[in-house]
CSV table of C-alpha atoms in Angstrom, one decimal:
chain,number,residue,atom,x,y,z
A,126,ASP,CA,1.4,-18.6,3.2
A,127,LEU,CA,4.2,-16.0,2.9
A,128,PRO,CA,7.8,-16.8,3.7
A,129,THR,CA,8.9,-16.1,7.2
A,130,PHE,CA,11.0,-13.1,6.3
A,131,ARG,CA,7.9,-11.6,4.5
A,132,ASN,CA,5.8,-12.0,7.7
A,133,ASP,CA,8.4,-10.4,9.9
A,134,LEU,CA,9.5,-7.5,7.6
A,135,PHE,CA,7.8,-4.2,8.4
A,136,PHE,CA,7.6,-1.2,6.1
A,137,ASN,CA,6.6,1.9,8.0
A,138,GLY,CA,4.6,3.7,5.3
A,139,TYR,CA,2.6,0.5,4.6
A,140,GLY,CA,2.0,-0.7,8.2
A,141,GLU,CA,1.3,2.7,9.9
A,142,GLY,CA,-0.5,3.9,6.7
A,143,TRP,CA,-2.9,1.0,6.9
A,144,ALA,CA,-3.5,1.6,10.5
A,145,LEU,CA,-4.4,5.3,10.0
A,146,TYR,CA,-6.5,4.3,6.9
A,147,ALA,CA,-8.4,1.8,9.0
A,148,GLU,CA,-9.1,4.5,11.6
A,149,ARG,CA,-10.7,6.6,8.8
A,150,LEU,CA,-12.5,3.6,7.3
A,151,ALA,CA,-14.3,3.1,10.6
A,152,SER,CA,-15.8,6.5,10.3
A,153,GLU,CA,-16.6,6.0,6.6
A,154,LEU,CA,-18.4,2.8,7.5
A,155,GLY,CA,-20.6,4.6,10.0
A,156,LEU,CA,-19.1,3.2,13.2
A,157,TYR,CA,-19.0,6.7,14.7
A,158,ASP,CA,-22.5,7.8,13.6
A,159,ASP,CA,-23.8,7.6,17.2
A,160,ASP,CA,-20.6,8.6,18.8
A,161,PRO,CA,-19.6,12.2,17.7
A,162,TYR,CA,-17.2,12.6,20.6
A,163,GLY,CA,-15.4,9.4,19.6
A,164,ASP,CA,-15.1,10.7,16.0
A,165,LEU,CA,-13.7,13.9,17.3
A,166,GLY,CA,-11.0,12.0,19.2
A,167,ARG,CA,-10.2,10.2,15.9
A,168,LEU,CA,-9.9,13.5,14.1
A,169,HIS,CA,-7.7,14.9,16.8
A,170,LEU,CA,-5.3,12.0,16.4
A,171,GLU,CA,-5.4,12.3,12.6
A,172,LEU,CA,-4.4,15.9,13.1
A,173,LEU,CA,-1.4,14.7,15.1
A,174,ARG,CA,-0.3,12.5,12.2
A,175,ALA,CA,-0.6,15.5,9.9
A,176,VAL,CA,1.4,17.7,12.3
A,177,ARG,CA,4.1,15.2,12.3
A,178,LEU,CA,4.7,15.8,8.6
A,179,VAL,CA,5.3,19.5,9.3
A,180,VAL,CA,7.5,19.0,12.3
A,181,ASP,CA,9.6,16.2,10.8
A,182,THR,CA,10.3,18.1,7.6
A,183,GLY,CA,10.8,21.3,9.6
A,184,ILE,CA,13.6,19.7,11.6
A,185,HIS,CA,15.3,17.7,8.9
A,186,ALA,CA,14.7,19.9,5.8
A,187,GLU,CA,14.2,23.4,7.2
A,188,HIS,CA,16.7,23.1,10.2
A,189,TRP,CA,14.2,23.9,12.9
A,190,THR,CA,15.5,23.9,16.4
A,191,ARG,CA,13.9,21.7,19.1
A,192,ASN,CA,12.2,24.7,20.6
A,193,GLU,CA,10.7,25.7,17.3
A,194,ALA,CA,9.4,22.2,16.7
A,195,LYS,CA,8.0,22.0,20.3
A,196,ALA,CA,6.4,25.5,19.9
A,197,TYR,CA,4.6,24.4,16.7
A,198,MET,CA,3.4,21.1,18.3
A,199,ASP,CA,2.1,23.0,21.3
A,200,ASP,CA,0.4,25.7,19.2
A,201,VAL,CA,-1.4,23.2,17.0
A,202,MET,CA,-1.9,20.2,19.3
A,203,GLY,CA,-2.0,21.8,22.7
A,204,GLY,CA,0.8,19.4,23.9
A,205,TRP,CA,2.5,16.3,22.6
A,206,THR,CA,5.8,18.2,22.7
A,207,HIS,CA,7.6,15.2,24.1
A,208,GLU,CA,7.3,13.5,20.7
A,209,VAL,CA,9.8,16.0,19.2
A,210,GLU,CA,12.7,14.0,20.6
A,211,ARG,CA,11.6,11.0,18.6
A,212,TYR,CA,11.4,13.0,15.4
A,213,VAL,CA,14.9,14.3,15.9
A,214,VAL,CA,16.5,10.9,16.2
A,215,MET,CA,14.2,9.0,13.7
A,216,PRO,CA,14.0,11.1,10.5
A,217,ALA,CA,10.9,10.4,8.4
A,218,GLN,CA,9.5,7.7,10.7
A,219,ALA,CA,6.7,9.8,11.9
A,220,THR,CA,5.7,10.9,8.4
A,221,GLY,CA,4.9,7.3,7.4
A,222,TYR,CA,1.5,7.3,9.0
A,223,LYS,CA,-0.1,10.1,6.9
A,224,VAL,CA,2.0,9.4,3.8
A,225,GLY,CA,0.9,5.8,3.8
A,226,MET,CA,-2.8,6.6,4.5
A,227,LEU,CA,-2.8,9.1,1.6
A,228,ARG,CA,-1.2,6.6,-0.8
A,229,ILE,CA,-3.8,3.9,0.1
A,230,LEU,CA,-6.6,6.4,-0.3
A,231,GLU,CA,-5.2,7.5,-3.7
A,232,LEU,CA,-5.0,3.9,-4.9
A,233,ARG,CA,-8.5,3.2,-3.7
A,234,GLN,CA,-9.8,6.2,-5.6
A,235,ARG,CA,-7.9,5.1,-8.7
A,236,ALA,CA,-9.5,1.7,-8.5
A,237,MET,CA,-13.0,3.2,-8.0
A,238,ASP,CA,-12.5,5.6,-11.0
A,239,ARG,CA,-11.3,2.8,-13.2
A,240,LEU,CA,-13.7,0.0,-12.2
A,241,GLY,CA,-16.8,2.1,-11.6
A,242,ASP,CA,-19.7,0.0,-10.5
A,243,ASP,CA,-17.5,-3.1,-10.5
A,244,PHE,CA,-15.4,-1.8,-7.6
A,245,ASP,CA,-15.5,-4.0,-4.6
A,246,LEU,CA,-14.1,-2.5,-1.3
A,247,LYS,CA,-13.5,-6.0,0.2
A,248,ALA,CA,-11.6,-7.1,-2.9
A,249,PHE,CA,-9.5,-3.9,-2.7
A,250,HIS,CA,-8.6,-4.6,0.9
A,251,ARG,CA,-7.6,-8.2,0.1
A,252,VAL,CA,-5.3,-6.8,-2.6
A,253,VAL,CA,-3.7,-4.3,-0.2
A,254,LEU,CA,-3.3,-6.8,2.7
A,255,GLY,CA,-2.8,-10.1,0.8
A,256,SER,CA,0.9,-10.0,0.2
A,257,GLY,CA,1.9,-8.5,3.6
A,258,SER,CA,4.1,-5.5,4.3
A,259,MET,CA,5.8,-3.9,1.3
A,260,PRO,CA,7.1,-0.6,0.0
A,261,LEU,CA,4.4,1.8,-1.1
A,262,ASP,CA,5.7,1.8,-4.7
A,263,LEU,CA,5.3,-2.0,-4.9
A,264,LEU,CA,1.8,-1.7,-3.4
A,265,GLU,CA,0.9,0.7,-6.2
A,266,HIS,CA,2.0,-1.9,-8.8
A,267,ARG,CA,0.0,-4.6,-7.0
A,268,VAL,CA,-3.1,-2.5,-7.0
A,269,GLN,CA,-2.6,-1.6,-10.7
A,270,ASP,CA,-2.2,-5.3,-11.5
A,271,TYR,CA,-5.5,-5.9,-9.8
A,272,ILE,CA,-7.2,-3.1,-11.8
A,273,ASP,CA,-5.8,-4.4,-15.0
A,274,ALA,CA,-7.0,-7.9,-14.2
A,275,GLU,CA,-10.5,-6.7,-13.4
A,276,LEU,CA,-10.6,-4.9,-16.7
A,277,GLY,CA,-9.2,-7.8,-18.6
A,278,GLY,CA,-5.8,-6.4,-19.3
A,279,VAL,CA,-4.7,-3.5,-21.4
A,280,GLY,CA,-6.9,-3.3,-24.5
A,281,PRO,CA,-8.8,-0.9,-26.7
A,282,VAL,CA,-10.1,2.2,-25.0
A,283,SER,CA,-13.1,4.3,-25.9
A,284,GLY,CA,-12.9,6.2,-29.1
A,285,GLY,CA,-10.3,3.8,-30.6
A,286,ASP,CA,-10.4,1.5,-33.6
A,287,GLY,CA,-8.6,-1.3,-31.7
A,288,VAL,CA,-5.3,-0.6,-33.5
A,289,VAL,CA,-2.7,1.2,-31.4
A,290,GLU,CA,-0.5,3.6,-33.4
A,291,GLY,CA,1.9,6.2,-32.2
A,292,TRP,CA,1.7,9.9,-33.1
A,293,ALA,CA,4.2,12.5,-32.0
A,294,VAL,CA,5.2,16.2,-32.2
A,295,LEU,CA,8.8,16.8,-31.2
A,296,ALA,CA,9.4,20.5,-31.0
A,297,GLU,CA,12.8,22.1,-30.2
A,298,LYS,CA,14.2,25.5,-30.7
A,299,ASP,CA,18.0,26.1,-30.9
A,300,ASP,CA,18.3,29.5,-32.7
A,301,TYR,CA,16.8,32.5,-30.9
A,302,SER,CA,18.3,35.2,-33.0
A,303,ASP,CA,14.9,36.1,-34.2
A,304,VAL,CA,13.7,37.0,-30.7
A,305,GLY,CA,16.9,38.4,-29.2
A,306,MET,CA,17.5,35.5,-26.7
A,307,ASN,CA,20.6,33.4,-26.1
A,308,ASP,CA,21.0,30.6,-28.6
A,309,LEU,CA,21.0,26.9,-27.5
A,310,LEU,CA,22.8,25.5,-30.4
A,311,VAL,CA,22.8,21.8,-29.6
A,312,ASP,CA,21.9,20.5,-33.1
A,313,TYR,CA,18.4,19.5,-31.9
A,314,ALA,CA,19.8,16.8,-29.6
A,315,GLY,CA,16.6,16.2,-27.8
A,316,ILE,CA,14.3,15.5,-30.8
A,317,THR,CA,17.1,13.4,-32.4
A,318,GLN,CA,17.3,11.2,-29.3
A,319,LEU,CA,13.6,10.8,-29.0
A,320,GLN,CA,13.0,10.2,-32.7
A,321,GLN,CA,15.3,7.1,-32.3
A,322,VAL,CA,13.5,6.0,-29.2
A,323,LEU,CA,10.1,6.2,-30.9
A,324,GLU,CA,11.2,4.4,-34.1
A,325,GLU,CA,12.8,1.6,-32.0
A,326,ALA,CA,9.4,1.4,-30.2
A,327,GLY,CA,7.6,0.6,-33.4
A,328,TRP,CA,6.4,4.1,-34.4
A,329,GLU,CA,6.1,5.0,-38.1
A,330,PRO,CA,8.6,7.7,-39.0
A,331,ASP,CA,5.9,9.6,-40.9
A,332,HIS,CA,3.8,9.7,-37.7
A,333,ILE,CA,6.5,11.7,-36.0
A,334,TYR,CA,6.4,15.4,-36.8
A,335,GLN,CA,9.6,17.3,-36.0
A,336,ALA,CA,9.1,21.0,-35.3
A,337,ARG,CA,12.5,22.6,-35.5
A,338,GLU,CA,12.7,26.3,-34.8
A,339,PHE,CA,9.0,26.3,-34.0
A,340,ASP,CA,6.8,29.3,-33.4
A,341,ARG,CA,3.3,29.4,-32.2
A,342,THR,CA,1.8,29.0,-35.7
A,343,SER,CA,3.9,26.0,-36.6
A,344,LEU,CA,3.4,24.3,-33.3
A,345,GLN,CA,-0.3,24.7,-33.4
A,346,SER,CA,-0.4,23.3,-36.9
A,347,HIS,CA,1.5,20.2,-35.8
A,348,LEU,CA,-0.8,19.7,-32.8
A,349,ASP,CA,-3.8,20.0,-35.2
A,350,GLN,CA,-2.3,17.1,-37.1
A,351,LEU,CA,-2.4,15.0,-34.0
A,352,ALA,CA,-6.0,15.9,-33.4
A,353,GLU,CA,-6.9,14.9,-36.9
A,354,ASN,CA,-5.0,11.7,-37.1
A,355,ALA,CA,-4.9,10.1,-33.7
A,356,ASP,CA,-7.8,8.3,-32.1
A,357,GLY,CA,-8.7,7.3,-28.6
A,358,ASN,CA,-6.6,4.1,-28.8
A,359,ASP,CA,-3.4,5.6,-30.0
A,360,VAL,CA,-0.4,6.8,-28.0
A,361,VAL,CA,0.4,10.5,-28.5
A,362,PHE,CA,3.6,12.1,-27.4
A,363,VAL,CA,4.2,15.9,-27.4
A,364,TYR,CA,7.7,17.0,-26.5
A,365,VAL,CA,8.8,20.6,-26.2
A,366,ALA,CA,12.3,21.9,-25.6
A,367,ALA,CA,13.0,25.7,-25.5
A,368,HIS,CA,13.7,28.6,-23.2
A,369,GLY,CA,10.9,28.9,-20.7
A,370,SER,CA,10.8,32.7,-21.4
A,371,TYR,CA,10.3,31.9,-25.1
A,372,LEU,CA,7.3,29.7,-24.3
A,373,ARG,CA,5.8,32.2,-21.9
A,374,ASP,CA,6.6,35.6,-23.4
A,375,VAL,CA,6.9,34.9,-27.2
A,376,LEU,CA,4.5,32.0,-27.8
A,377,GLY,CA,2.0,33.0,-25.1
A,378,TRP,CA,1.8,29.3,-24.0
A,379,ASP,CA,-1.0,29.8,-21.5
A,380,ASP,CA,-3.2,31.4,-24.2
A,381,PHE,CA,-3.4,28.4,-26.6
A,382,PHE,CA,-1.8,25.2,-25.5
A,383,ALA,CA,-4.4,23.8,-23.1
A,384,ASN,CA,-7.1,24.1,-25.8
A,385,GLU,CA,-4.9,22.4,-28.4
A,386,TRP,CA,-4.1,19.6,-26.0
A,387,GLN,CA,-7.8,18.9,-25.2
A,388,GLN,CA,-8.5,18.5,-28.9
A,389,ILE,CA,-6.3,15.4,-29.2
A,390,PRO,CA,-8.7,12.5,-28.7
A,391,SER,CA,-6.2,9.9,-27.4
A,392,GLN,CA,-6.6,8.4,-24.0
A,393,ARG,CA,-2.9,7.8,-23.8
A,394,ARG,CA,-1.3,11.2,-24.1
A,395,LEU,CA,2.2,12.1,-23.0
A,396,LEU,CA,3.5,15.7,-22.6
A,397,VAL,CA,7.2,16.2,-21.8
A,398,ILE,CA,8.6,19.7,-21.4
A,399,ASP,CA,12.3,20.3,-21.0
A,400,ALA,CA,12.6,24.0,-20.2
A,401,CYS,CA,13.4,26.3,-17.4
A,402,GLN,CA,10.4,26.4,-15.0
A,403,ALA,CA,8.9,23.5,-17.0
A,404,ALA,CA,6.2,22.6,-14.5
A,405,GLY,CA,4.7,26.0,-14.9
A,406,PHE,CA,3.9,25.0,-18.5
A,407,THR,CA,2.7,21.4,-17.9
A,408,SER,CA,0.3,22.7,-15.3
A,409,THR,CA,-1.7,24.5,-18.0
A,410,VAL,CA,-3.3,21.1,-18.9
A,411,SER,CA,-4.2,20.2,-15.3
A,412,ASP,CA,-7.9,20.8,-15.9
A,413,ASP,CA,-8.1,18.4,-18.8
A,414,PRO,CA,-10.7,15.8,-17.8
A,415,ALA,CA,-9.3,13.2,-20.2
A,416,PRO,CA,-6.4,10.9,-19.2
A,417,TYR,CA,-2.9,12.1,-19.7
A,418,LEU,CA,0.6,12.0,-18.3
A,419,SER,CA,2.7,15.2,-18.1
A,420,VAL,CA,6.4,15.3,-17.2
A,421,ALA,CA,8.2,18.5,-16.4
A,422,ALA,CA,12.0,18.4,-16.4
A,423,VAL,CA,12.1,20.9,-13.5
A,424,ALA,CA,9.7,22.5,-11.0
A,425,ALA,CA,7.9,25.7,-11.8
A,426,ASP,CA,10.4,27.7,-9.7
A,427,GLU,CA,13.6,26.0,-11.0
A,428,TYR,CA,16.0,26.6,-13.9
A,429,GLY,CA,17.1,23.6,-15.9
A,430,TRP,CA,20.3,23.0,-17.8
A,431,SER,CA,21.0,22.5,-21.5
A,432,GLY,CA,24.7,21.7,-22.2
A,433,LEU,CA,26.6,23.4,-25.0
A,434,GLU,CA,29.6,21.8,-26.8
A,435,GLU,CA,31.9,24.7,-25.9
A,436,GLU,CA,31.3,24.2,-22.2
A,437,GLY,CA,33.2,20.9,-22.3
A,438,LEU,CA,30.7,18.9,-20.2
A,439,PRO,CA,29.6,15.3,-21.2
A,440,ILE,CA,26.0,16.0,-22.1
A,441,ILE,CA,25.0,18.2,-25.0
A,442,GLY,CA,21.4,19.4,-24.9
A,443,GLY,CA,18.8,19.1,-22.2
A,444,VAL,CA,20.1,17.0,-19.4
A,445,PHE,CA,16.7,15.6,-18.5
A,446,THR,CA,15.9,14.7,-22.1
A,447,HIS,CA,19.2,12.9,-22.4
A,448,TYR,CA,18.5,10.6,-19.5
A,449,PHE,CA,14.8,10.2,-20.2
A,450,ALA,CA,15.5,8.9,-23.7
A,451,ALA,CA,18.3,6.6,-22.5
A,452,ALA,CA,16.0,5.2,-19.7
A,453,PHE,CA,13.8,3.3,-22.2
A,454,ASP,CA,16.8,1.1,-23.0
A,455,ASP,CA,18.0,0.7,-19.4
A,456,PRO,CA,16.9,-2.4,-17.5
A,457,SER,CA,17.3,-0.7,-14.2
A,458,ALA,CA,14.4,1.6,-15.0
A,459,ASP,CA,12.0,-1.4,-15.1
A,460,VAL,CA,11.0,-1.1,-11.5
A,461,ASP,CA,7.9,-3.3,-11.7
A,462,GLY,CA,9.8,-6.1,-13.5
A,463,ASP,CA,7.3,-6.5,-16.3
A,464,GLY,CA,10.0,-6.4,-19.0
A,465,LEU,CA,9.0,-3.0,-20.3
A,466,VAL,CA,10.0,0.5,-19.3
A,467,SER,CA,7.0,2.9,-19.0
A,468,ALA,CA,7.2,6.6,-19.4
A,469,GLN,CA,6.6,6.9,-15.7
A,470,GLU,CA,9.5,4.7,-14.9
A,471,ALA,CA,11.8,6.5,-17.4
A,472,ALA,CA,11.0,9.8,-15.9
A,473,ARG,CA,11.8,8.7,-12.4
A,474,LEU,CA,15.1,7.2,-13.4
A,475,ALA,CA,15.9,10.3,-15.3
A,476,GLU,CA,15.1,12.4,-12.3
A,477,SER,CA,17.7,10.8,-10.1
A,478,GLN,CA,20.3,10.8,-12.9
A,479,GLN,CA,19.7,14.4,-13.7
A,480,ARG,CA,20.0,15.3,-10.1
A,481,ALA,CA,23.3,13.5,-9.7
A,482,TYR,CA,24.7,15.1,-12.9
A,483,MET,CA,23.8,18.6,-11.8
A,484,HIS,CA,25.4,18.3,-8.4
A,485,ASP,CA,28.4,16.2,-9.4
A,486,VAL,CA,29.2,17.7,-12.8
A,487,VAL,CA,27.6,21.1,-13.5
A,488,PHE,CA,27.9,22.5,-10.0
A,489,ALA,CA,31.6,21.3,-9.8
A,490,VAL,CA,32.3,24.3,-12.2
A,491,PRO,CA,32.2,27.6,-10.2
A,492,GLU,CA,31.3,29.5,-13.4
A,493,PHE,CA,28.2,27.5,-13.9
A,494,VAL,CA,27.2,27.7,-10.2
A,495,GLY,CA,27.6,31.5,-10.5
A,496,MET,CA,25.2,31.6,-13.4
A,497,TYR,CA,22.5,30.3,-11.1
A,498,HIS,CA,23.5,32.6,-8.2
A,499,ASP,CA,23.3,35.6,-10.6
A,500,LEU,CA,19.6,34.7,-11.0
A,501,GLY,CA,19.2,34.8,-7.3
A,502,VAL,CA,18.8,31.0,-6.8
A,503,PHE,CA,21.1,28.6,-5.1
A,504,PRO,CA,20.2,25.1,-6.3
A,505,ASP,CA,23.7,23.8,-5.4
A,506,GLU,CA,22.6,24.1,-1.7
A,507,ASP,CA,19.5,21.9,-2.3
A,508,PRO,CA,20.4,18.2,-2.6
A,509,ALA,CA,17.0,17.5,-4.0
A,510,PHE,CA,17.4,19.8,-6.9
A,511,PRO,CA,16.1,19.5,-9.6
A,512,HIS,CA,12.6,18.2,-9.1
A,513,VAL,CA,10.9,16.3,-12.0
A,514,VAL,CA,7.2,16.9,-11.8
A,515,LEU,CA,4.7,14.2,-13.0
A,516,ASP,CA,1.0,14.6,-13.3
A,517,ASP,CA,-0.5,11.2,-14.0
A,518,THR,CA,-4.2,10.9,-14.5
A,519,ILE,CA,-4.0,7.7,-16.7
A,520,GLY,CA,-3.7,5.4,-13.7
A,521,GLU,CA,-1.7,2.7,-15.5
A,522,PRO,CA,1.7,2.4,-17.1
A,523,LEU,CA,2.1,4.4,-20.3
A,524,TYR,CA,4.3,2.5,-22.7
A,525,LEU,CA,6.0,3.9,-25.9
A,526,ALA,CA,6.5,0.4,-27.1
A,527,LEU,CA,3.5,-0.2,-29.3
A,528,ASP,CA,3.7,-4.0,-29.0
A,529,ALA,CA,2.9,-3.6,-25.3
A,530,TYR,CA,-0.7,-3.1,-26.4
A,531,PRO,CA,-2.5,-6.2,-27.7
């Protein structure tokens, strides 16, 4: 029943991903139980698809030569070196097989976790195949819509009173004279922007705790307030902006934050850290069994940027935070077209905007590029810098707009 162009359009990750998923499914359904050599052949070909990820990125990201790529193919696969010519002239095409399969498996696991005993494998496959070939991001939205429909839509979660409220801690440190570090005097631009976002989203001002010039004691005190006031149904937002070295060396982040985070009973928790090496700090909550979304402004081995007024650049304060806050009012962030911008969508738009700003504005000033080089890093040579890191165990869009929850 699809229009002709939908029947003819082919998306590599979807089509080849489904094909490789189907190969694996045959094994899961027991079709190779009496044919171990057949299953060995399947595994050998799955290995080929995994090797393609290495060789393709080796050629196009790591600048491997043909001979290096062929040597790797021969070493791992014992042949197949003729395929290297294809990888050279068709960047990323060969990665679609494994990437697509992994995304479908990830979506299947999400549906299994959320639906429990009500999960139906045939129904899941109808959802995946029913609308034809599509980009993997759209497939994710389709599966999520299926999950929401099976669960009866977004509603109260366990441990909640049925009323969705918002609770937040917005922590930012500008003045580091007390610890002998360089000041970041930006007049608390980050928490000012986010306070406005939350109030416009329907949050009560007295539910938003601002922690200016926070230390470990004051931050823990505010987190305790979240644990005491929020319930399982509420949306909880913790934002931290500071020098990464302050969080690590002065606060001792790894010694306390994960425990504090786990005490917050909400099933809709959002953690955003805008600091150098931010993903190293969000990763401390990775063992939390309860649902959460964490967003790191940069990867664990990357240095972010907070603009100062005297530098003369357009953005004052954390670049990621600036774009993240603005994204909630940007229609282009609404990728799934539901009329709302989720935290996930805001983070992804902010990632691309932050990346463009760093390369087009910050790195256009030799002095600022030199500051990175003095640290022994060369992000100006990496077009993908910086990398925003999301860890999403919620499995559905997380909205700051409280009226999104009935």
